[in-house]
């Protein structure tokens, strides 16, 4: 968690921003806003202080299971690094164990770790895949991320219904049959 000194600095900068956009920073409705924004920013970026590999390995178990393990529809919220506007959606993860499995909630925690950083969807997709590969050494990993980007919906092209999909694959998922099996199981 962010220390009090950093929170106060963020709140001070937020106060400056409010003034620069033309707000009366002394009005009642805005008096506590800078600190609320600072605390929100601390929460939205807490992933920098977390280790995804340690998270996965904290619940790693020897298991001879060798079929696909899928955790789908993992909700996430993140901030794009280009506009600091939210993007949000679902992450679907599959891996084929190679002697070790991890607690299913740890996969969702890894998504949270990477989504609670300033991000681009493409990098986040890759980071999730790479952390599972490094921690578990599975036979293969596939990650699919579907997201709505507020920077596309509220500004710029203003396309409200657009969805961006990214994917990363390794190992056994390079086989088209395995990849198709995963995609069919997502439906």
PDB file of C-alpha atoms in Angstrom:
ATOM      1  CA  UNK A   1       0.000   0.000   0.000  1.00  0.00           C
ATOM      2  CA  UNK A   2       1.156   3.503  -0.766  1.00  0.00           C
ATOM      3  CA  UNK A   3       2.591   5.401   2.217  1.00  0.00           C
ATOM      4  CA  UNK A   4       0.977   8.536   3.646  1.00  0.00           C
ATOM      5  CA  UNK A   5       3.602  10.876   2.194  1.00  0.00           C
ATOM      6  CA  UNK A   6       2.950   9.636  -1.357  1.00  0.00           C
ATOM      7  CA  UNK A   7      -0.829   9.810  -0.833  1.00  0.00           C
ATOM      8  CA  UNK A   8      -0.500  13.431   0.290  1.00  0.00           C
ATOM      9  CA  UNK A   9       1.660  14.282  -2.723  1.00  0.00           C
ATOM     10  CA  UNK A  10      -0.882  12.696  -5.088  1.00  0.00           C
ATOM     11  CA  UNK A  11      -3.706  14.596  -3.382  1.00  0.00           C
ATOM     12  CA  UNK A  12      -1.790  17.867  -3.771  1.00  0.00           C
ATOM     13  CA  UNK A  13      -1.263  17.252  -7.498  1.00  0.00           C
ATOM     14  CA  UNK A  14      -4.924  16.321  -7.910  1.00  0.00           C
ATOM     15  CA  UNK A  15      -5.888  19.585  -6.255  1.00  0.00           C
ATOM     16  CA  UNK A  16      -3.696  21.415  -8.792  1.00  0.00           C
ATOM     17  CA  UNK A  17      -5.349  19.552 -11.676  1.00  0.00           C
ATOM     18  CA  UNK A  18      -8.826  20.465 -10.422  1.00  0.00           C
ATOM     19  CA  UNK A  19      -7.817  24.108 -10.339  1.00  0.00           C
ATOM     20  CA  UNK A  20      -6.257  23.936 -13.801  1.00  0.00           C
ATOM     21  CA  UNK A  21      -9.455  22.552 -15.367  1.00  0.00           C
ATOM     22  CA  UNK A  22     -11.393  25.490 -13.933  1.00  0.00           C
ATOM     23  CA  UNK A  23     -12.880  24.069 -10.734  1.00  0.00           C
ATOM     24  CA  UNK A  24     -13.220  25.968  -7.495  1.00  0.00           C
ATOM     25  CA  UNK A  25     -11.132  23.657  -5.304  1.00  0.00           C
ATOM     26  CA  UNK A  26     -12.542  25.230  -2.157  1.00  0.00           C
ATOM     27  CA  UNK A  27     -16.163  24.313  -2.866  1.00  0.00           C
ATOM     28  CA  UNK A  28     -17.721  21.790  -0.504  1.00  0.00           C
ATOM     29  CA  UNK A  29     -18.132  18.943  -2.997  1.00  0.00           C
ATOM     30  CA  UNK A  30     -14.447  18.970  -3.927  1.00  0.00           C
ATOM     31  CA  UNK A  31     -12.795  19.436  -0.554  1.00  0.00           C
ATOM     32  CA  UNK A  32     -12.158  15.716   0.020  1.00  0.00           C
ATOM     33  CA  UNK A  33     -11.846  14.792  -3.669  1.00  0.00           C
ATOM     34  CA  UNK A  34      -8.038  15.067  -3.929  1.00  0.00           C
ATOM     35  CA  UNK A  35      -7.462  12.510  -1.163  1.00  0.00           C
ATOM     36  CA  UNK A  36     -10.203  10.235  -2.515  1.00  0.00           C
ATOM     37  CA  UNK A  37      -8.502  10.328  -5.923  1.00  0.00           C
ATOM     38  CA  UNK A  38      -5.106   9.648  -4.337  1.00  0.00           C
ATOM     39  CA  UNK A  39      -6.482   6.593  -2.497  1.00  0.00           C
ATOM     40  CA  UNK A  40      -8.207   5.365  -5.661  1.00  0.00           C
ATOM     41  CA  UNK A  41      -4.963   5.730  -7.620  1.00  0.00           C
ATOM     42  CA  UNK A  42      -3.113   3.801  -4.903  1.00  0.00           C
ATOM     43  CA  UNK A  43      -5.634   0.947  -5.199  1.00  0.00           C
ATOM     44  CA  UNK A  44      -5.643   0.980  -9.012  1.00  0.00           C
ATOM     45  CA  UNK A  45      -1.835   0.716  -9.134  1.00  0.00           C
ATOM     46  CA  UNK A  46      -1.188  -1.664  -6.219  1.00  0.00           C
ATOM     47  CA  UNK A  47      -0.007  -4.362  -8.621  1.00  0.00           C
ATOM     48  CA  UNK A  48       3.458  -2.814  -8.782  1.00  0.00           C
ATOM     49  CA  UNK A  49       4.079  -4.023  -5.223  1.00  0.00           C
ATOM     50  CA  UNK A  50       3.008  -7.636  -5.881  1.00  0.00           C
ATOM     51  CA  UNK A  51       4.949 -10.608  -7.245  1.00  0.00           C
ATOM     52  CA  UNK A  52       2.951 -12.790  -9.668  1.00  0.00           C
ATOM     53  CA  UNK A  53       5.452 -15.673  -9.612  1.00  0.00           C
ATOM     54  CA  UNK A  54       5.429 -15.851  -5.810  1.00  0.00           C
ATOM     55  CA  UNK A  55       1.622 -15.676  -5.892  1.00  0.00           C
ATOM     56  CA  UNK A  56       1.363 -18.687  -8.221  1.00  0.00           C
ATOM     57  CA  UNK A  57       4.005 -20.656  -6.348  1.00  0.00           C
ATOM     58  CA  UNK A  58       2.395 -19.979  -2.963  1.00  0.00           C
ATOM     59  CA  UNK A  59      -0.227 -22.601  -3.824  1.00  0.00           C
ATOM     60  CA  UNK A  60       1.713 -24.903  -6.153  1.00  0.00           C
ATOM     61  CA  UNK A  61       1.057 -28.626  -5.825  1.00  0.00           C
ATOM     62  CA  UNK A  62       2.573 -31.708  -7.407  1.00  0.00           C
ATOM     63  CA  UNK A  63      -0.144 -33.364  -9.457  1.00  0.00           C
ATOM     64  CA  UNK A  64      -0.067 -35.814 -12.363  1.00  0.00           C
ATOM     65  CA  UNK A  65      -3.025 -34.169 -14.106  1.00  0.00           C
ATOM     66  CA  UNK A  66      -2.102 -33.509 -17.737  1.00  0.00           C
ATOM     67  CA  UNK A  67      -5.268 -32.152 -19.336  1.00  0.00           C
ATOM     68  CA  UNK A  68      -6.264 -28.560 -19.925  1.00  0.00           C
ATOM     69  CA  UNK A  69      -7.061 -26.412 -16.877  1.00  0.00           C
ATOM     70  CA  UNK A  70      -9.213 -23.398 -17.761  1.00  0.00           C
ATOM     71  CA  UNK A  71     -10.188 -20.411 -15.662  1.00  0.00           C
ATOM     72  CA  UNK A  72     -12.481 -18.226 -17.732  1.00  0.00           C
ATOM     73  CA  UNK A  73     -14.439 -15.008 -17.328  1.00  0.00           C
ATOM     74  CA  UNK A  74     -11.998 -13.453 -14.868  1.00  0.00           C
ATOM     75  CA  UNK A  75     -13.199  -9.858 -14.516  1.00  0.00           C
ATOM     76  CA  UNK A  76     -10.560  -7.153 -14.582  1.00  0.00           C
ATOM     77  CA  UNK A  77     -10.289  -3.366 -14.526  1.00  0.00           C
ATOM     78  CA  UNK A  78      -7.153  -1.477 -15.497  1.00  0.00           C
ATOM     79  CA  UNK A  79      -5.925   1.981 -16.507  1.00  0.00           C
ATOM     80  CA  UNK A  80      -4.426   2.469 -19.949  1.00  0.00           C
ATOM     81  CA  UNK A  81      -1.012   4.042 -19.804  1.00  0.00           C
ATOM     82  CA  UNK A  82      -1.748   6.362 -22.739  1.00  0.00           C
ATOM     83  CA  UNK A  83      -4.702   8.294 -21.290  1.00  0.00           C
ATOM     84  CA  UNK A  84      -5.002   6.892 -17.753  1.00  0.00           C
ATOM     85  CA  UNK A  85      -8.567   5.980 -18.597  1.00  0.00           C
ATOM     86  CA  UNK A  86     -10.131   2.647 -17.614  1.00  0.00           C
ATOM     87  CA  UNK A  87     -10.297  -0.442 -19.717  1.00  0.00           C
ATOM     88  CA  UNK A  88     -12.110  -3.494 -18.453  1.00  0.00           C
ATOM     89  CA  UNK A  89     -13.303  -6.903 -19.494  1.00  0.00           C
ATOM     90  CA  UNK A  90     -12.666 -10.617 -19.129  1.00  0.00           C
ATOM     91  CA  UNK A  91      -9.557 -12.767 -19.112  1.00  0.00           C
ATOM     92  CA  UNK A  92      -9.603 -16.445 -20.037  1.00  0.00           C
ATOM     93  CA  UNK A  93      -6.595 -18.574 -19.086  1.00  0.00           C
ATOM     94  CA  UNK A  94      -5.737 -22.170 -19.911  1.00  0.00           C
ATOM     95  CA  UNK A  95      -2.669 -24.198 -19.108  1.00  0.00           C
ATOM     96  CA  UNK A  96      -1.678 -27.835 -19.437  1.00  0.00           C
ATOM     97  CA  UNK A  97       0.138 -28.946 -16.275  1.00  0.00           C
ATOM     98  CA  UNK A  98       3.536 -30.595 -16.431  1.00  0.00           C
ATOM     99  CA  UNK A  99       3.649 -32.170 -12.976  1.00  0.00           C
ATOM    100  CA  UNK A 100       2.415 -29.098 -11.044  1.00  0.00           C
ATOM    101  CA  UNK A 101      -0.843 -27.207 -10.661  1.00  0.00           C
ATOM    102  CA  UNK A 102      -1.645 -24.015  -8.788  1.00  0.00           C
ATOM    103  CA  UNK A 103      -4.649 -22.913  -6.787  1.00  0.00           C
ATOM    104  CA  UNK A 104      -7.283 -21.633  -9.193  1.00  0.00           C
ATOM    105  CA  UNK A 105      -7.693 -18.356  -7.297  1.00  0.00           C
ATOM    106  CA  UNK A 106      -3.989 -17.656  -7.886  1.00  0.00           C
ATOM    107  CA  UNK A 107      -4.644 -17.370 -11.624  1.00  0.00           C
ATOM    108  CA  UNK A 108      -7.254 -14.677 -10.930  1.00  0.00           C
ATOM    109  CA  UNK A 109      -4.812 -12.947  -8.543  1.00  0.00           C
ATOM    110  CA  UNK A 110      -2.192 -12.821 -11.287  1.00  0.00           C
ATOM    111  CA  UNK A 111      -4.729 -11.089 -13.532  1.00  0.00           C
ATOM    112  CA  UNK A 112      -5.339  -8.572 -10.716  1.00  0.00           C
ATOM    113  CA  UNK A 113      -1.617  -7.988 -10.207  1.00  0.00           C
ATOM    114  CA  UNK A 114      -1.018  -7.064 -13.840  1.00  0.00           C
ATOM    115  CA  UNK A 115      -4.285  -5.172 -14.300  1.00  0.00           C
ATOM    116  CA  UNK A 116      -3.524  -3.024 -11.241  1.00  0.00           C
ATOM    117  CA  UNK A 117      -0.701  -1.273 -13.071  1.00  0.00           C
ATOM    118  CA  UNK A 118      -0.743   1.289 -15.849  1.00  0.00           C
ATOM    119  CA  UNK A 119      -1.142  -1.020 -18.828  1.00  0.00           C
ATOM    120  CA  UNK A 120      -1.752  -1.746 -22.437  1.00  0.00           C
ATOM    121  CA  UNK A 121      -3.876  -4.809 -23.128  1.00  0.00           C
ATOM    122  CA  UNK A 122      -1.268  -6.464 -25.317  1.00  0.00           C
ATOM    123  CA  UNK A 123       1.438  -6.326 -22.634  1.00  0.00           C
ATOM    124  CA  UNK A 124      -0.934  -7.469 -19.892  1.00  0.00           C
ATOM    125  CA  UNK A 125      -1.890 -10.531 -21.981  1.00  0.00           C
ATOM    126  CA  UNK A 126       1.785 -11.414 -22.451  1.00  0.00           C
ATOM    127  CA  UNK A 127       2.672 -10.826 -18.780  1.00  0.00           C
ATOM    128  CA  UNK A 128      -0.075 -13.168 -17.575  1.00  0.00           C
ATOM    129  CA  UNK A 129       1.115 -15.913 -19.933  1.00  0.00           C
ATOM    130  CA  UNK A 130       4.794 -15.457 -19.076  1.00  0.00           C
ATOM    131  CA  UNK A 131       4.219 -15.537 -15.322  1.00  0.00           C
ATOM    132  CA  UNK A 132       2.308 -18.832 -15.556  1.00  0.00           C
ATOM    133  CA  UNK A 133       5.048 -20.276 -17.767  1.00  0.00           C
ATOM    134  CA  UNK A 134       7.801 -19.212 -15.379  1.00  0.00           C
ATOM    135  CA  UNK A 135       6.069 -20.334 -12.195  1.00  0.00           C
ATOM    136  CA  UNK A 136       4.573 -23.662 -13.294  1.00  0.00           C
ATOM    137  CA  UNK A 137       6.647 -24.730 -16.337  1.00  0.00           C
ATOM    138  CA  UNK A 138       3.485 -26.166 -17.962  1.00  0.00           C
ATOM    139  CA  UNK A 139       3.256 -27.941 -21.316  1.00  0.00           C
ATOM    140  CA  UNK A 140       1.496 -24.862 -22.680  1.00  0.00           C
ATOM    141  CA  UNK A 141      -0.393 -21.696 -21.783  1.00  0.00           C
ATOM    142  CA  UNK A 142      -3.050 -19.693 -23.600  1.00  0.00           C
ATOM    143  CA  UNK A 143      -4.452 -16.355 -22.480  1.00  0.00           C
ATOM    144  CA  UNK A 144      -7.294 -14.479 -24.183  1.00  0.00           C
ATOM    145  CA  UNK A 145      -8.299 -10.983 -23.056  1.00  0.00           C
ATOM    146  CA  UNK A 146     -11.477  -9.221 -24.220  1.00  0.00           C
ATOM    147  CA  UNK A 147     -11.776  -5.576 -23.209  1.00  0.00           C
ATOM    148  CA  UNK A 148     -13.693  -2.341 -23.570  1.00  0.00           C
ATOM    149  CA  UNK A 149     -11.457   0.725 -23.642  1.00  0.00           C
ATOM    150  CA  UNK A 150     -12.960   3.933 -22.309  1.00  0.00           C
ATOM    151  CA  UNK A 151     -10.346   5.948 -24.217  1.00  0.00           C
ATOM    152  CA  UNK A 152     -12.007   4.664 -27.423  1.00  0.00           C
ATOM    153  CA  UNK A 153     -15.540   5.034 -26.079  1.00  0.00           C
ATOM    154  CA  UNK A 154     -15.430   8.454 -24.404  1.00  0.00           C
ATOM    155  CA  UNK A 155     -12.888  10.327 -26.516  1.00  0.00           C
ATOM    156  CA  UNK A 156     -11.202   9.946 -29.887  1.00  0.00           C
ATOM    157  CA  UNK A 157     -13.307   7.775 -32.197  1.00  0.00           C
ATOM    158  CA  UNK A 158     -16.113   7.328 -29.598  1.00  0.00           C
ATOM    159  CA  UNK A 159     -17.007   3.759 -30.598  1.00  0.00           C
ATOM    160  CA  UNK A 160     -19.084   2.551 -27.659  1.00  0.00           C
ATOM    161  CA  UNK A 161     -19.584  -1.082 -28.692  1.00  0.00           C
ATOM    162  CA  UNK A 162     -16.005  -1.869 -29.707  1.00  0.00           C
ATOM    163  CA  UNK A 163     -14.243  -4.796 -28.030  1.00  0.00           C
ATOM    164  CA  UNK A 164     -10.528  -5.499 -28.324  1.00  0.00           C
ATOM    165  CA  UNK A 165      -9.349  -9.113 -28.153  1.00  0.00           C
ATOM    166  CA  UNK A 166      -5.744 -10.173 -27.608  1.00  0.00           C
ATOM    167  CA  UNK A 167      -4.215 -13.612 -27.168  1.00  0.00           C
ATOM    168  CA  UNK A 168      -0.919 -15.208 -26.264  1.00  0.00           C
ATOM    169  CA  UNK A 169      -0.015 -18.860 -26.698  1.00  0.00           C
ATOM    170  CA  UNK A 170       2.887 -21.169 -25.943  1.00  0.00           C
ATOM    171  CA  UNK A 171       3.819 -24.819 -26.041  1.00  0.00           C
ATOM    172  CA  UNK A 172       0.975 -27.250 -26.680  1.00  0.00           C
ATOM    173  CA  UNK A 173      -1.384 -24.404 -27.612  1.00  0.00           C
ATOM    174  CA  UNK A 174       0.635 -23.810 -30.783  1.00  0.00           C
ATOM    175  CA  UNK A 175      -1.072 -26.979 -32.009  1.00  0.00           C
ATOM    176  CA  UNK A 176      -4.214 -25.781 -33.833  1.00  0.00           C
ATOM    177  CA  UNK A 177      -6.313 -28.653 -32.436  1.00  0.00           C
ATOM    178  CA  UNK A 178      -5.473 -27.730 -28.825  1.00  0.00           C
ATOM    179  CA  UNK A 179      -6.087 -24.047 -29.515  1.00  0.00           C
ATOM    180  CA  UNK A 180      -9.491 -24.802 -31.105  1.00  0.00           C
ATOM    181  CA  UNK A 181     -10.434 -27.002 -28.120  1.00  0.00           C
ATOM    182  CA  UNK A 182      -9.738 -24.088 -25.756  1.00  0.00           C
ATOM    183  CA  UNK A 183     -11.686 -21.618 -27.892  1.00  0.00           C
ATOM    184  CA  UNK A 184     -14.651 -24.023 -28.109  1.00  0.00           C
ATOM    185  CA  UNK A 185     -14.639 -24.447 -24.327  1.00  0.00           C
ATOM    186  CA  UNK A 186     -14.862 -20.648 -23.945  1.00  0.00           C
ATOM    187  CA  UNK A 187     -18.238 -20.601 -25.713  1.00  0.00           C
TER     188      UNK A 187
END
